[in-house]
mmCIF file with all atom_site columns, C-alpha atoms in Angstrom:
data_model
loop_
_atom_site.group_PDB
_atom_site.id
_atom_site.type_symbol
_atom_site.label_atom_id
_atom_site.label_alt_id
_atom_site.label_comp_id
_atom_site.label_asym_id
_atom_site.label_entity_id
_atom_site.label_seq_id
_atom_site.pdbx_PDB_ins_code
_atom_site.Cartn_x
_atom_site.Cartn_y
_atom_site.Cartn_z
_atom_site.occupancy
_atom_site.B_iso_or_equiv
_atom_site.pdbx_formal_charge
_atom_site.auth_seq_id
_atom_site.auth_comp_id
_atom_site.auth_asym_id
_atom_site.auth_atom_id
_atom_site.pdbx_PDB_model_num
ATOM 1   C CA . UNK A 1 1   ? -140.390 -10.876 -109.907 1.00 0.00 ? 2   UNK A CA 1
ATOM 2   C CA . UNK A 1 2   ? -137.069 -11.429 -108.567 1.00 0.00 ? 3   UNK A CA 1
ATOM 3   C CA . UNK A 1 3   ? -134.940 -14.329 -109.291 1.00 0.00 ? 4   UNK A CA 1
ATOM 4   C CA . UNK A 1 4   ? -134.237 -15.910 -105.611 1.00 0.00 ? 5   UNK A CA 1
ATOM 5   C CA . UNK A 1 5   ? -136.107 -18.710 -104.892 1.00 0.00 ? 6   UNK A CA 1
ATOM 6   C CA . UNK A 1 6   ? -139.727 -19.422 -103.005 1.00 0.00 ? 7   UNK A CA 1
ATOM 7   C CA . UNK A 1 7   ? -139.975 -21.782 -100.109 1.00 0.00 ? 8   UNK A CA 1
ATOM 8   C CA . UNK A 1 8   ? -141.919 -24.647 -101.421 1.00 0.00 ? 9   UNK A CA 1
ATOM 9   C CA . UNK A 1 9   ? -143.091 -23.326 -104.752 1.00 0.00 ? 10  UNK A CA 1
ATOM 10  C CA . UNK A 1 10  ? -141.319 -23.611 -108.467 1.00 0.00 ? 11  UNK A CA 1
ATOM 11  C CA . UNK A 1 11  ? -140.609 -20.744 -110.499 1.00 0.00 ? 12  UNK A CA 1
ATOM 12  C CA . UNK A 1 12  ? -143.278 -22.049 -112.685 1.00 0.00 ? 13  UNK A CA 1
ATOM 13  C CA . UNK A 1 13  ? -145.764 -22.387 -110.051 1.00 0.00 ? 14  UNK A CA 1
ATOM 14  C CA . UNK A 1 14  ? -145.206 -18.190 -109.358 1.00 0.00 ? 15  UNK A CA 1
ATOM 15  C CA . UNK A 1 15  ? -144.653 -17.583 -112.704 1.00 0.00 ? 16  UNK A CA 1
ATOM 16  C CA . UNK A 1 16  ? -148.395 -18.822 -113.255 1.00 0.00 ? 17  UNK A CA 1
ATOM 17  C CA . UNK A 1 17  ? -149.602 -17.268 -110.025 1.00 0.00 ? 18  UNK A CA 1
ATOM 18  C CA . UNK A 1 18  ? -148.406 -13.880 -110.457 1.00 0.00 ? 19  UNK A CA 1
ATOM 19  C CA . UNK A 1 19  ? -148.897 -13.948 -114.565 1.00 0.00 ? 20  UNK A CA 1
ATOM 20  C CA . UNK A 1 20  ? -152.143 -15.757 -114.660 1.00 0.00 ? 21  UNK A CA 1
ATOM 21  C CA . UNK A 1 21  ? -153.319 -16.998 -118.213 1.00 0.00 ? 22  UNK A CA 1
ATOM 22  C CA . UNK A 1 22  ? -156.991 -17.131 -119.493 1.00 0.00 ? 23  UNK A CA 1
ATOM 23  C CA . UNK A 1 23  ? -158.142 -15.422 -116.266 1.00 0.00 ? 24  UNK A CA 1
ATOM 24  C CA . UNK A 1 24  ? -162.125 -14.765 -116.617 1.00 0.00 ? 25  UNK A CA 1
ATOM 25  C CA . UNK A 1 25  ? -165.319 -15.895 -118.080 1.00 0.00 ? 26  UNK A CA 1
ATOM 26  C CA . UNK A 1 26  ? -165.926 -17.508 -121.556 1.00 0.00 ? 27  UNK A CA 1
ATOM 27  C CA . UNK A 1 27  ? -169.095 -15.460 -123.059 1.00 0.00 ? 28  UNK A CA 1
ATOM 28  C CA . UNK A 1 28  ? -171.738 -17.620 -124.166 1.00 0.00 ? 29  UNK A CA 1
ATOM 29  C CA . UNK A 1 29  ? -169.843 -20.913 -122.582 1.00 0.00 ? 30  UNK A CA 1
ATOM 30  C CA . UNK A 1 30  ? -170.722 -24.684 -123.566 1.00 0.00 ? 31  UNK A CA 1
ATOM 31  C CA . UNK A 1 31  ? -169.874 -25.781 -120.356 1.00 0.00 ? 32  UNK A CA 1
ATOM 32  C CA . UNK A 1 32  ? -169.464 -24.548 -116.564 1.00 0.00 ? 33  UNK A CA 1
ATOM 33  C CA . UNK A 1 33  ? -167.126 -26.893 -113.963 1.00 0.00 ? 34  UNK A CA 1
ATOM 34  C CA . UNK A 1 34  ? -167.854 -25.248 -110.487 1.00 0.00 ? 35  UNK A CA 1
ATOM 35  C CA . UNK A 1 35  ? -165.951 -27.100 -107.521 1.00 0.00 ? 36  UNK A CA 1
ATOM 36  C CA . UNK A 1 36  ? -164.860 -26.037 -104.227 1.00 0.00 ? 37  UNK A CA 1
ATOM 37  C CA . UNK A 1 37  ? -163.220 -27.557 -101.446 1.00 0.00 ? 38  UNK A CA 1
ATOM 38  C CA . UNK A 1 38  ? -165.194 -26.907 -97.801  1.00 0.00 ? 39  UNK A CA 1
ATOM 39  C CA . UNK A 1 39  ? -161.944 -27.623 -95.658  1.00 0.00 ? 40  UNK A CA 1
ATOM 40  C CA . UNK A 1 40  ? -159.753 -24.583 -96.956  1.00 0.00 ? 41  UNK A CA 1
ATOM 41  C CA . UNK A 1 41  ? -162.356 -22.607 -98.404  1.00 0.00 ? 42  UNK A CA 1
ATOM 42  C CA . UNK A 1 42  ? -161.068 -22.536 -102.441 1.00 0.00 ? 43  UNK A CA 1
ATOM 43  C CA . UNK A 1 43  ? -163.853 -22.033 -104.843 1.00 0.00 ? 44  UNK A CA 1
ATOM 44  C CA . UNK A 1 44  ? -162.866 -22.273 -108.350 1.00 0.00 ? 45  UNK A CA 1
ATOM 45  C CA . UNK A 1 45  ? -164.893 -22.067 -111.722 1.00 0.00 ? 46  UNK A CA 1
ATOM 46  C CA . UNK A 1 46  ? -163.703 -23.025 -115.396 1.00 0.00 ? 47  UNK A CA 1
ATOM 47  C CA . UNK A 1 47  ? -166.112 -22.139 -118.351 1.00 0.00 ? 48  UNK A CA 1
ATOM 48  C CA . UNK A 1 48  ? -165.536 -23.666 -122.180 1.00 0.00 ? 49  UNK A CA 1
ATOM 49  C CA . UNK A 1 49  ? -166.339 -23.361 -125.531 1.00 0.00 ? 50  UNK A CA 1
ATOM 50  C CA . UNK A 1 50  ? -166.225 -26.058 -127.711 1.00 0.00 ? 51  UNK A CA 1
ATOM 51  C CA . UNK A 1 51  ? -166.195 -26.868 -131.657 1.00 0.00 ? 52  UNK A CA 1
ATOM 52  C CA . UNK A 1 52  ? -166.451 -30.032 -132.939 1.00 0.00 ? 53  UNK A CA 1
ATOM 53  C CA . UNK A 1 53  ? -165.695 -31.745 -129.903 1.00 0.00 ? 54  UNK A CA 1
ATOM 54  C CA . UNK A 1 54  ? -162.271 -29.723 -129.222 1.00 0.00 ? 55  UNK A CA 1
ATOM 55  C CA . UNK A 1 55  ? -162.203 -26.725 -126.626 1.00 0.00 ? 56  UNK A CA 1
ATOM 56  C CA . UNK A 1 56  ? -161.816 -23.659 -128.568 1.00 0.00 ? 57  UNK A CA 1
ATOM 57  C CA . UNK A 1 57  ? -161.622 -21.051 -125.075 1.00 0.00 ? 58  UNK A CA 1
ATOM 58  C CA . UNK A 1 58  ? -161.564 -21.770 -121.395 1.00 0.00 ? 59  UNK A CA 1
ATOM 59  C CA . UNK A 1 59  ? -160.919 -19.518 -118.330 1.00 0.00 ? 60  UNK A CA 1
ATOM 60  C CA . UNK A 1 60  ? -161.282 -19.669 -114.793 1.00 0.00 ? 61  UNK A CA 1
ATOM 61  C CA . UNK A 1 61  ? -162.021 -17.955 -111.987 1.00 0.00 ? 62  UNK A CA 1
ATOM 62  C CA . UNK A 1 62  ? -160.902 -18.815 -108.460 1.00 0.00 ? 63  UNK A CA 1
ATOM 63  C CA . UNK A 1 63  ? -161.332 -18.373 -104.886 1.00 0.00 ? 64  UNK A CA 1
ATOM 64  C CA . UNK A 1 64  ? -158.158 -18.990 -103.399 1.00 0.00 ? 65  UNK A CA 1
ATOM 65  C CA . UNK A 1 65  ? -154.587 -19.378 -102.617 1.00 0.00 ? 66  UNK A CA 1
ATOM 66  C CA . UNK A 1 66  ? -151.718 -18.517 -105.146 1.00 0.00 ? 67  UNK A CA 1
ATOM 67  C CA . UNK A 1 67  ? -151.595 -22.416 -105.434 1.00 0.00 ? 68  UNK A CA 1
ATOM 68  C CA . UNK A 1 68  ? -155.397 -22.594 -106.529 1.00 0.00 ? 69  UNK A CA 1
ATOM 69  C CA . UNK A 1 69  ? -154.305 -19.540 -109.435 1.00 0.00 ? 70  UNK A CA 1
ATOM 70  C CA . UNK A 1 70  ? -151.357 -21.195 -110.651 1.00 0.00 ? 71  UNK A CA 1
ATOM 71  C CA . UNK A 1 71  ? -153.087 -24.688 -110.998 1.00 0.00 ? 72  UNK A CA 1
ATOM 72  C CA . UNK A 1 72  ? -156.234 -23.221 -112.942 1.00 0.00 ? 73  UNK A CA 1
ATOM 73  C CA . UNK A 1 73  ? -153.875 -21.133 -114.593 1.00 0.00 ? 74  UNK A CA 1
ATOM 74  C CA . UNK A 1 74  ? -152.051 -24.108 -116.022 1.00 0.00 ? 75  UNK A CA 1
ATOM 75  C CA . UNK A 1 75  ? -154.937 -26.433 -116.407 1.00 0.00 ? 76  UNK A CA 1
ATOM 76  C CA . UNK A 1 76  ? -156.391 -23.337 -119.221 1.00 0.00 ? 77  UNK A CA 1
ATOM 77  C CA . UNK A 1 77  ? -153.189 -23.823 -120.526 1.00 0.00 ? 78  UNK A CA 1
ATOM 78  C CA . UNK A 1 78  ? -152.870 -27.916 -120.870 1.00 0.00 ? 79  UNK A CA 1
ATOM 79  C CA . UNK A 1 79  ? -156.240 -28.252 -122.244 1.00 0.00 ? 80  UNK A CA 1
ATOM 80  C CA . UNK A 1 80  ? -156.510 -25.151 -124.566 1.00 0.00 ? 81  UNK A CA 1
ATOM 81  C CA . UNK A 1 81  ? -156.985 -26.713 -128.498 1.00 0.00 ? 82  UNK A CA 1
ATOM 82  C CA . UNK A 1 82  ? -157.385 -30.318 -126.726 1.00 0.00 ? 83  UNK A CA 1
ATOM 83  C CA . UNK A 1 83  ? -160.228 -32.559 -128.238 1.00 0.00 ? 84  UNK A CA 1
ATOM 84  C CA . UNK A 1 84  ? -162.411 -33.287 -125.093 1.00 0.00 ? 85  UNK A CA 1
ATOM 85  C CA . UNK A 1 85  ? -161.399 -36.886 -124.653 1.00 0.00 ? 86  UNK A CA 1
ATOM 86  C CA . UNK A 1 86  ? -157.670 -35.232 -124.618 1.00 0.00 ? 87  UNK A CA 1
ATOM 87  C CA . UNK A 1 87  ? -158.630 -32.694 -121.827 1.00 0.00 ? 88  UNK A CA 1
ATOM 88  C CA . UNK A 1 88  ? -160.832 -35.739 -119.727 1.00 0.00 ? 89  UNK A CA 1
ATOM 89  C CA . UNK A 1 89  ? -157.434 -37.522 -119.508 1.00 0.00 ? 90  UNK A CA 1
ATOM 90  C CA . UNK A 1 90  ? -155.491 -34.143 -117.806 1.00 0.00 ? 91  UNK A CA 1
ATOM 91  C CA . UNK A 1 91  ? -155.028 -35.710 -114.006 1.00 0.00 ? 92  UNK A CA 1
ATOM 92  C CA . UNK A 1 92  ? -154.167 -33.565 -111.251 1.00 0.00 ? 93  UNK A CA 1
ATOM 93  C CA . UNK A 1 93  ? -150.680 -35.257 -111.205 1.00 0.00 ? 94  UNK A CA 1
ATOM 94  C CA . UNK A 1 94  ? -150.324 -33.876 -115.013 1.00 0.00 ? 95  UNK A CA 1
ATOM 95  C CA . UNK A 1 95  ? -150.899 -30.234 -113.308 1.00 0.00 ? 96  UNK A CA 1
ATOM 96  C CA . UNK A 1 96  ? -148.711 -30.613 -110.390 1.00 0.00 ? 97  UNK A CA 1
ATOM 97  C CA . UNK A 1 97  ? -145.839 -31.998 -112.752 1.00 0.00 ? 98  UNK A CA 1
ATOM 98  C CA . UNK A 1 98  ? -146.202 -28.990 -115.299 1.00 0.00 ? 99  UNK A CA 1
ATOM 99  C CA . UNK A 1 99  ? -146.228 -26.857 -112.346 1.00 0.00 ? 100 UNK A CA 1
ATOM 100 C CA . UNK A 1 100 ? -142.601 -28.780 -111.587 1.00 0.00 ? 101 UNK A CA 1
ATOM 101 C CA . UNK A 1 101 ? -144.228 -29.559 -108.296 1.00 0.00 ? 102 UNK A CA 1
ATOM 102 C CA . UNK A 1 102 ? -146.488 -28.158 -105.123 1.00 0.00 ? 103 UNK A CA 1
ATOM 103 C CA . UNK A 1 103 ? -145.780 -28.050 -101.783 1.00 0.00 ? 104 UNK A CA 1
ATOM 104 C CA . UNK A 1 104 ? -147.521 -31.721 -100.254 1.00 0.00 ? 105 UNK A CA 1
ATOM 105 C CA . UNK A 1 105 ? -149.997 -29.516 -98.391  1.00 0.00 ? 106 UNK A CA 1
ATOM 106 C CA . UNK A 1 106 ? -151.269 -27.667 -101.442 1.00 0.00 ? 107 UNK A CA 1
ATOM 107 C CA . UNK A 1 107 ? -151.788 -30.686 -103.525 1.00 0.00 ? 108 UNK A CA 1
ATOM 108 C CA . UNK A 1 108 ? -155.429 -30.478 -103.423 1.00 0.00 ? 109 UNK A CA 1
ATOM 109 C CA . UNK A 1 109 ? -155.004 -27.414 -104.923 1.00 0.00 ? 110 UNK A CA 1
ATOM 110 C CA . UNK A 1 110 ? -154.184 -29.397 -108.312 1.00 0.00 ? 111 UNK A CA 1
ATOM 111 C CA . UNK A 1 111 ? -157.544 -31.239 -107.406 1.00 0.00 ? 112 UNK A CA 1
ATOM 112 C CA . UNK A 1 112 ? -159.762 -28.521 -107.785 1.00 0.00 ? 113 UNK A CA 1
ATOM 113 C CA . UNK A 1 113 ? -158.198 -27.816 -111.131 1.00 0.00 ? 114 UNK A CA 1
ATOM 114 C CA . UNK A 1 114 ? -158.603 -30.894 -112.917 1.00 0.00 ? 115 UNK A CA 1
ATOM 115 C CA . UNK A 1 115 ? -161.919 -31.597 -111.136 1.00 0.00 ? 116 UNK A CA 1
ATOM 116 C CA . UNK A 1 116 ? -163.272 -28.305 -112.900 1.00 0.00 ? 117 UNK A CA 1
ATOM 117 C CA . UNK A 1 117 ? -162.268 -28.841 -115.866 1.00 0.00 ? 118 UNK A CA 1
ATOM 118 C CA . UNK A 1 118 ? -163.772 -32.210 -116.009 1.00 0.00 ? 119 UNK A CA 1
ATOM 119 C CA . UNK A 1 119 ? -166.624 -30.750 -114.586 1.00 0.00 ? 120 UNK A CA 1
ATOM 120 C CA . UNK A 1 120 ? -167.168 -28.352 -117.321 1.00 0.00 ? 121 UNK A CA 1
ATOM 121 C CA . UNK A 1 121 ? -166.817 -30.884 -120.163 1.00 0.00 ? 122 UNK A CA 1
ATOM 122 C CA . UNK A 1 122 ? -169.365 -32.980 -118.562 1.00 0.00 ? 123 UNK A CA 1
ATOM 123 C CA . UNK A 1 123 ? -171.467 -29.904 -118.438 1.00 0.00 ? 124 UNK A CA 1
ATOM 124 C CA . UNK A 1 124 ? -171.046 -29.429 -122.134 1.00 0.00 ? 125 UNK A CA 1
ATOM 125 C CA . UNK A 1 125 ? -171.581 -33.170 -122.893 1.00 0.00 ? 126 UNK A CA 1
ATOM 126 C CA . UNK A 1 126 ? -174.524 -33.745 -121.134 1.00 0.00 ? 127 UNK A CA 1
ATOM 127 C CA . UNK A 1 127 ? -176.287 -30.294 -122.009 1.00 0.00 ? 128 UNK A CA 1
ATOM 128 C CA . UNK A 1 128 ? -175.221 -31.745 -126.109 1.00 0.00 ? 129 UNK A CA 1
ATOM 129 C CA . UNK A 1 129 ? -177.322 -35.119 -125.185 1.00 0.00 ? 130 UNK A CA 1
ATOM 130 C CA . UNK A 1 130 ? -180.179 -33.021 -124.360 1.00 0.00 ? 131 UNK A CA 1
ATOM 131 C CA . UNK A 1 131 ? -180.245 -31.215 -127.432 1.00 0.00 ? 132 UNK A CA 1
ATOM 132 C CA . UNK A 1 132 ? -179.737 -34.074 -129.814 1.00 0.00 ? 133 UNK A CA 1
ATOM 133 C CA . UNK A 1 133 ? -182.330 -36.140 -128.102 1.00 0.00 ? 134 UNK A CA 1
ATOM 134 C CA . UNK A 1 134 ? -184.698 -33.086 -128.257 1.00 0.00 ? 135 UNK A CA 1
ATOM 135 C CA . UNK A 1 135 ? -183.807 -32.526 -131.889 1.00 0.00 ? 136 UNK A CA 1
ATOM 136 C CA . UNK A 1 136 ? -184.094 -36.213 -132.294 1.00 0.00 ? 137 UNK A CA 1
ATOM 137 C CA . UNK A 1 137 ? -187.558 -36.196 -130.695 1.00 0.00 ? 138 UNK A CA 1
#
């Protein structure tokens, strides 16, 4: 990548869009966060593992702009090793300000991010009730 700069996007934010990490599928996941967002079209999925209550993989898949890659991108990244209560807490303000900032109009990019993640831990938590009330049973 050359070093000039983008209109409206960090170096960060194409750093993670053009060297996406944790890009993919987690085999066998705990949980599955699928969002999308009907006005621009983005469709993004993040799938988990978990041990002990602390996400041991995630990856994503998206549907979308270079915005939508670089936020998923970075949300892998901020809640990789995080105990689930940890990775709950990542906002879509914490993903925009690790990105060093998106353009006002991609915000909602940072949306579907954090919204899958949290999606996917939910996933994982409730599908953990089940089983412990069946085992219970």
């Amino acid at each position: 990548m050359e070093d000039r700069p983008q209109i409206g996007y960090s170096k960060r934010v194409m750093d993670h869009f053009m060297n996406p990490r944790n890009v993919g599928e987690v085999e066998n996941a705990d949980g599955l966060g699928l969002v999308g967002n009907p006005v621009c079209g983005d469709l993004m999925q993040v799938t988990i593992k978990v041990e002990d209550d602390v996400i041991t993989d995630i990856k994503f898949k998206t549907f979308g702009c270079g915005s939508a890659i670089a936020t998923a991108s970075m949300v892998t990244e901020l809640a990789m090793g995080k105990h689930l209560d940890e990775a709950l807490a990542i906002t879509r303000q914490d993903v925009a300000d690790e990105l060093e900032g998106l353009p006002p109009v991609k915000m909602h990019c940072s949306n579907l991010a954090a919204d899958a993640l949290h999606e996917a831990i939910e996933d994982y938590q409730e599908k953990k009730k089940k089983k412990e009330a069946e085992m219970a049973a």
